[in-house]
Structure formats: structure tokens, C-alpha cells
Tab-separated table of C-alpha atoms and ligand atoms in Angstrom:
chain	number	residue	atom	x	y	z
A	1	MET	CA	63.310	-180.079	72.421
A	2	THR	CA	62.671	-181.181	68.827
A	3	ASP	CA	64.261	-179.435	65.901
A	4	LYS	CA	60.763	-178.540	64.731
A	5	LEU	CA	59.957	-176.802	67.997
A	6	ASN	CA	63.245	-174.935	67.917
A	7	GLU	CA	62.444	-173.751	64.401
A	8	SER	CA	59.045	-172.463	65.383
A	9	ILE	CA	60.485	-170.553	68.369
A	10	GLU	CA	62.961	-169.024	65.893
A	11	ASP	CA	60.127	-167.994	63.579
A	12	LEU	CA	58.226	-166.514	66.521
A	13	THR	CA	61.234	-164.527	67.656
A	14	GLN	CA	61.731	-163.179	64.069
A	15	ASN	CA	58.140	-162.005	64.168
A	16	LEU	CA	58.519	-160.490	67.589
A	17	LEU	CA	61.558	-158.519	66.376
A	18	LYS	CA	59.544	-157.197	63.431
A	19	ASN	CA	56.619	-156.311	65.592
A	20	ILE	CA	58.592	-154.238	68.101
A	21	GLY	CA	59.999	-152.237	65.180
A	22	GLU	CA	63.312	-153.960	64.697
A	23	ASN	CA	64.982	-155.233	61.543
A	24	PRO	CA	65.706	-158.909	61.962
A	25	GLU	CA	68.060	-158.753	59.028
A	26	ARG	CA	70.562	-156.411	60.681
A	27	GLU	CA	73.809	-158.012	61.642
A	28	GLY	CA	73.487	-158.061	65.462
A	29	LEU	CA	70.088	-159.725	65.181
A	30	LEU	CA	70.756	-162.389	62.517
A	31	ARG	CA	71.449	-165.126	65.010
A	32	THR	CA	69.138	-163.792	67.765
A	33	PRO	CA	66.184	-166.072	66.923
A	34	HIS	CA	68.562	-169.060	67.093
A	35	ARG	CA	69.895	-167.888	70.489
A	36	VAL	CA	66.447	-167.264	71.883
A	37	ALA	CA	65.334	-170.796	70.859
A	38	LYS	CA	68.380	-172.223	72.588
A	39	SER	CA	67.777	-170.168	75.709
A	40	TRP	CA	64.088	-171.355	75.841
A	41	GLU	CA	65.226	-174.885	75.492
A	42	TYR	CA	67.079	-174.407	78.800
A	43	PHE	CA	64.391	-172.362	80.447
A	44	SER	CA	61.766	-175.014	79.808
A	45	GLU	CA	63.920	-178.039	80.550
A	46	GLY	CA	61.858	-178.807	83.624
A	47	TYR	CA	58.951	-179.980	81.423
A	48	ARG	CA	61.083	-182.778	80.001
A	49	LEU	CA	62.788	-183.912	83.246
A	50	ASN	CA	61.434	-186.576	85.504
A	51	ILE	CA	61.851	-186.378	89.250
A	52	ASP	CA	62.608	-190.096	89.620
A	53	ASP	CA	65.425	-189.863	87.168
A	54	ILE	CA	66.811	-186.950	89.118
A	55	ILE	CA	66.585	-188.639	92.506
A	56	ASN	CA	68.167	-191.663	90.877
A	57	ASN	CA	67.958	-193.831	94.046
A	58	ALA	CA	69.732	-191.263	96.210
A	59	VAL	CA	67.370	-191.897	99.089
A	60	PHE	CA	68.972	-193.670	102.027
A	61	LYS	CA	67.848	-195.279	105.256
A	62	GLU	CA	69.214	-193.410	108.214
A	63	ASP	CA	68.163	-192.970	111.806
A	64	CYS	CA	68.867	-189.259	111.779
A	65	SER	CA	66.102	-187.311	113.469
A	66	GLU	CA	67.632	-183.899	113.371
A	67	MET	CA	66.501	-181.174	111.004
A	68	VAL	CA	68.280	-181.123	107.672
A	69	VAL	CA	68.532	-177.721	106.003
A	70	VAL	CA	69.900	-176.620	102.720
A	71	ARG	CA	69.789	-172.876	102.463
A	72	ASP	CA	70.642	-170.125	99.844
A	73	ILE	CA	69.842	-172.347	96.868
A	74	GLU	CA	69.905	-170.018	93.893
A	75	PHE	CA	66.950	-170.317	91.527
A	76	PHE	CA	65.966	-168.777	88.206
A	77	SER	CA	62.466	-169.109	86.870
A	78	MET	CA	60.012	-167.506	84.410
A	79	CYS	CA	56.839	-165.807	85.589
A	80	GLU	CA	53.904	-167.350	83.734
A	81	HIS	CA	52.042	-164.034	83.511
A	82	HIS	CA	54.701	-162.133	81.604
A	83	MET	CA	57.357	-164.766	80.563
A	84	ILE	CA	59.943	-162.531	82.309
A	85	PRO	CA	62.372	-163.912	84.873
A	86	PHE	CA	62.068	-164.005	88.589
A	87	PHE	CA	64.984	-165.305	90.653
A	88	GLY	CA	66.363	-165.378	94.091
A	89	ARG	CA	67.132	-167.825	96.837
A	90	CYS	CA	65.409	-170.820	98.257
A	91	HIS	CA	65.826	-172.454	101.669
A	92	VAL	CA	64.658	-176.056	102.235
A	93	GLY	CA	64.417	-177.938	105.507
A	94	TYR	CA	62.984	-181.282	106.518
A	95	LEU	CA	62.692	-183.546	109.542
A	96	PRO	CA	63.669	-187.088	108.486
A	97	ASN	CA	61.545	-190.070	109.231
A	98	LYS	CA	64.182	-192.781	108.822
A	99	ARG	CA	64.918	-191.671	105.256
A	100	ILE	CA	67.185	-189.002	103.946
A	101	ILE	CA	67.978	-187.720	100.464
A	102	GLY	CA	71.427	-186.897	99.007
A	103	LEU	CA	71.914	-183.206	99.769
A	104	SER	CA	72.832	-182.373	96.190
A	105	LYS	CA	69.469	-183.650	94.995
A	106	ILE	CA	67.574	-180.817	96.740
A	107	PRO	CA	68.905	-178.008	94.513
A	108	ARG	CA	68.166	-180.344	91.487
A	109	ILE	CA	64.524	-180.588	92.691
A	110	VAL	CA	64.422	-176.779	92.853
A	111	ASP	CA	65.746	-176.519	89.301
A	112	VAL	CA	63.263	-178.987	87.828
A	113	PHE	CA	60.311	-176.920	88.991
A	114	SER	CA	62.016	-173.615	88.303
A	115	GLN	CA	62.697	-174.420	84.658
A	116	ARG	CA	58.992	-174.104	83.814
A	117	LEU	CA	56.655	-171.192	83.556
A	118	GLN	CA	55.762	-170.604	87.237
A	119	ILE	CA	54.308	-168.438	89.861
A	120	GLN	CA	56.534	-168.286	92.957
A	121	GLU	CA	53.703	-169.558	95.234
A	122	ARG	CA	53.233	-172.743	93.192
A	123	LEU	CA	56.944	-173.323	92.785
A	124	THR	CA	57.386	-173.207	96.581
A	125	SER	CA	54.632	-175.725	97.266
A	126	GLN	CA	55.735	-178.069	94.465
A	127	ILE	CA	59.215	-178.342	96.065
A	128	ALA	CA	57.659	-179.056	99.436
A	129	GLU	CA	55.168	-181.621	98.045
A	130	THR	CA	57.874	-183.460	96.120
A	131	LEU	CA	59.976	-183.837	99.275
A	132	MET	CA	56.872	-185.114	101.195
A	133	ASP	CA	56.269	-187.628	98.406
A	134	ILE	CA	59.839	-188.925	98.127
A	135	LEU	CA	60.787	-189.016	101.809
A	136	ASN	CA	57.555	-189.174	103.787
A	137	PRO	CA	59.269	-187.031	106.397
A	138	ILE	CA	57.834	-185.614	109.610
A	139	GLY	CA	57.701	-182.249	108.069
A	140	VAL	CA	59.048	-179.982	105.342
A	141	GLY	CA	59.623	-176.256	105.092
A	142	VAL	CA	60.361	-174.259	101.979
A	143	ILE	CA	61.003	-170.513	101.836
A	144	MET	CA	61.645	-168.689	98.616
A	145	GLU	CA	62.674	-165.061	98.223
A	146	GLY	CA	62.445	-163.746	94.659
A	147	ARG	CA	62.967	-160.594	92.689
A	148	HIS	CA	60.452	-160.323	89.906
A	149	LEU	CA	61.659	-158.452	86.847
A	150	CYS	CA	58.055	-158.215	85.614
A	151	MET	CA	57.443	-155.966	88.607
A	152	GLN	CA	60.859	-154.204	88.719
A	153	MET	CA	61.241	-153.500	85.011
A	154	ARG	CA	57.686	-152.328	84.549
A	155	GLY	CA	57.970	-149.999	87.532
A	156	VAL	CA	55.105	-151.634	89.464
A	157	GLN	CA	57.022	-151.828	92.608
A	158	LYS	CA	60.177	-150.507	94.173
A	159	GLN	CA	63.410	-151.764	92.616
A	160	ASN	CA	64.627	-153.670	95.672
A	161	SER	CA	61.485	-155.448	96.830
A	162	PHE	CA	61.499	-159.242	97.353
A	163	ALA	CA	58.530	-161.545	97.200
A	164	SER	CA	58.607	-164.083	99.960
A	165	THR	CA	56.660	-167.322	99.813
A	166	SER	CA	56.601	-170.270	102.158
A	167	SER	CA	55.298	-173.762	102.290
A	168	MET	CA	55.192	-175.483	105.698
A	169	VAL	CA	54.016	-179.014	105.872
A	170	GLY	CA	53.578	-181.548	108.744
A	171	GLN	CA	55.488	-180.562	111.861
A	172	PHE	CA	56.743	-177.416	110.238
A	173	ARG	CA	53.090	-176.230	110.132
A	174	ASP	CA	51.953	-177.710	113.390
A	175	SER	CA	54.859	-176.815	115.680
A	176	ALA	CA	56.000	-173.223	116.207
A	177	GLU	CA	59.180	-174.606	117.805
A	178	THR	CA	60.095	-176.573	114.689
A	179	ARG	CA	59.302	-173.603	112.455
A	180	ASN	CA	61.423	-171.321	114.592
A	181	GLU	CA	64.346	-173.741	114.551
A	182	PHE	CA	64.135	-173.733	110.736
A	183	LEU	CA	63.884	-169.901	110.649
A	184	SER	CA	66.799	-169.447	112.965
A	185	ILE	CA	69.015	-171.805	110.901
A	186	ILE	CA	68.276	-169.933	107.682
A	187	ASN	CA	68.484	-166.554	109.340
A	188	LEU	CA	72.124	-167.033	110.348
A	189	LYS	CA	72.890	-164.981	107.334
A	190	GLN	CA	70.825	-161.916	106.386
A	191	PHE	CA	68.643	-162.626	103.395
B	1	ZN	ZN1	54.928	-161.436	86.085
């Protein structure tokens, strides 16, 4: 993020502090606008990252035809309606079609789309679509389970509720057997 953008986020934060009835000049708050700007630089990093750079040629030819699953990927994102965090776990599976991706790249893809203002539904489908684009696999399944602080802190829903979203593409959509295999792998542990 540019210095200018950082400065304007600092100004906005100073204003916010005044508007909620705080004194931005008191000691504990003096550096808060700076810290908030730094935090938002990180929360919004996904806008400045490019998927191709992240994949960085880590796609390999392989005759593997078994389902590949990475489960319990932690994610943190910001709800676009309230700019308040939602976070949880993401499970990703795909059926390769002669191409696989380095396993560590899958959580990186989750991060790129999480570090933007999001709704969980779109975040889920963007991860699935990206894997379809990169790998042209036989199918992709993505399930996300998130706690939304905009609901929990504002008392809209019970404290312990999760929002579940899924995106099933190709054989994951067409075949109950494939879907069930995916679900049974990620269900090994309670989530
Ligand atoms: Zn919200």
C-alpha cells in the first residue's frame, strides 16, 4: 500500500476515534491510527496479490487419479457488510486430471481471497473456481465454516453458531459418491 493511502487510513481512524467519543490525543491511542493502517495493509493484501505469482509454476504433471484433500485450513477474512472479521476453517478437495498443484499452494489461494472484503459464499466459490482454472480437474469441492463476529458481537445470533458454505464443481456436484468420499475424509475430525 502506498504511504499516501496509509496516511489517509490514519486520518480516517483519528476521525473515527473522535466520532465514537474518544480522545485521540490520549497516550494509549496516540499510535492507534498508525497500527490500524498497518493492520488494514495486511487485511487487504489480497487485492495486491496475483494468483499466478502465488502458484509460481507449482503445477505438475502426474497420473494421480485419487482425490486430493487439504482440510482444516485456517482462514481470516473481513465481512464486506460490516468490515468486521469472520474466520474459521476451510476444506478443499479435488480430483486431478493429470495435473496436481503443490499442496502448500492451496492455503495460499485461500489467503489471497480471504484478505479482501468478502462474503463467505463468494469466498468459497472463488477458491473453487480458481482451482478449476489452474488445474482443469475432474472436480473441486470447497467447504468453509466460519464464525462471523458481525453476528456474534451484535447479538444477532447465538454465540457459537457457524456459517457453512460449500462450492461443488464438476464430479463433486454430479456424483453423490464423490461428494460423500470428500465429506467422509474431512469428517474424520469433528468440525
Ligand atoms: Zn457482516
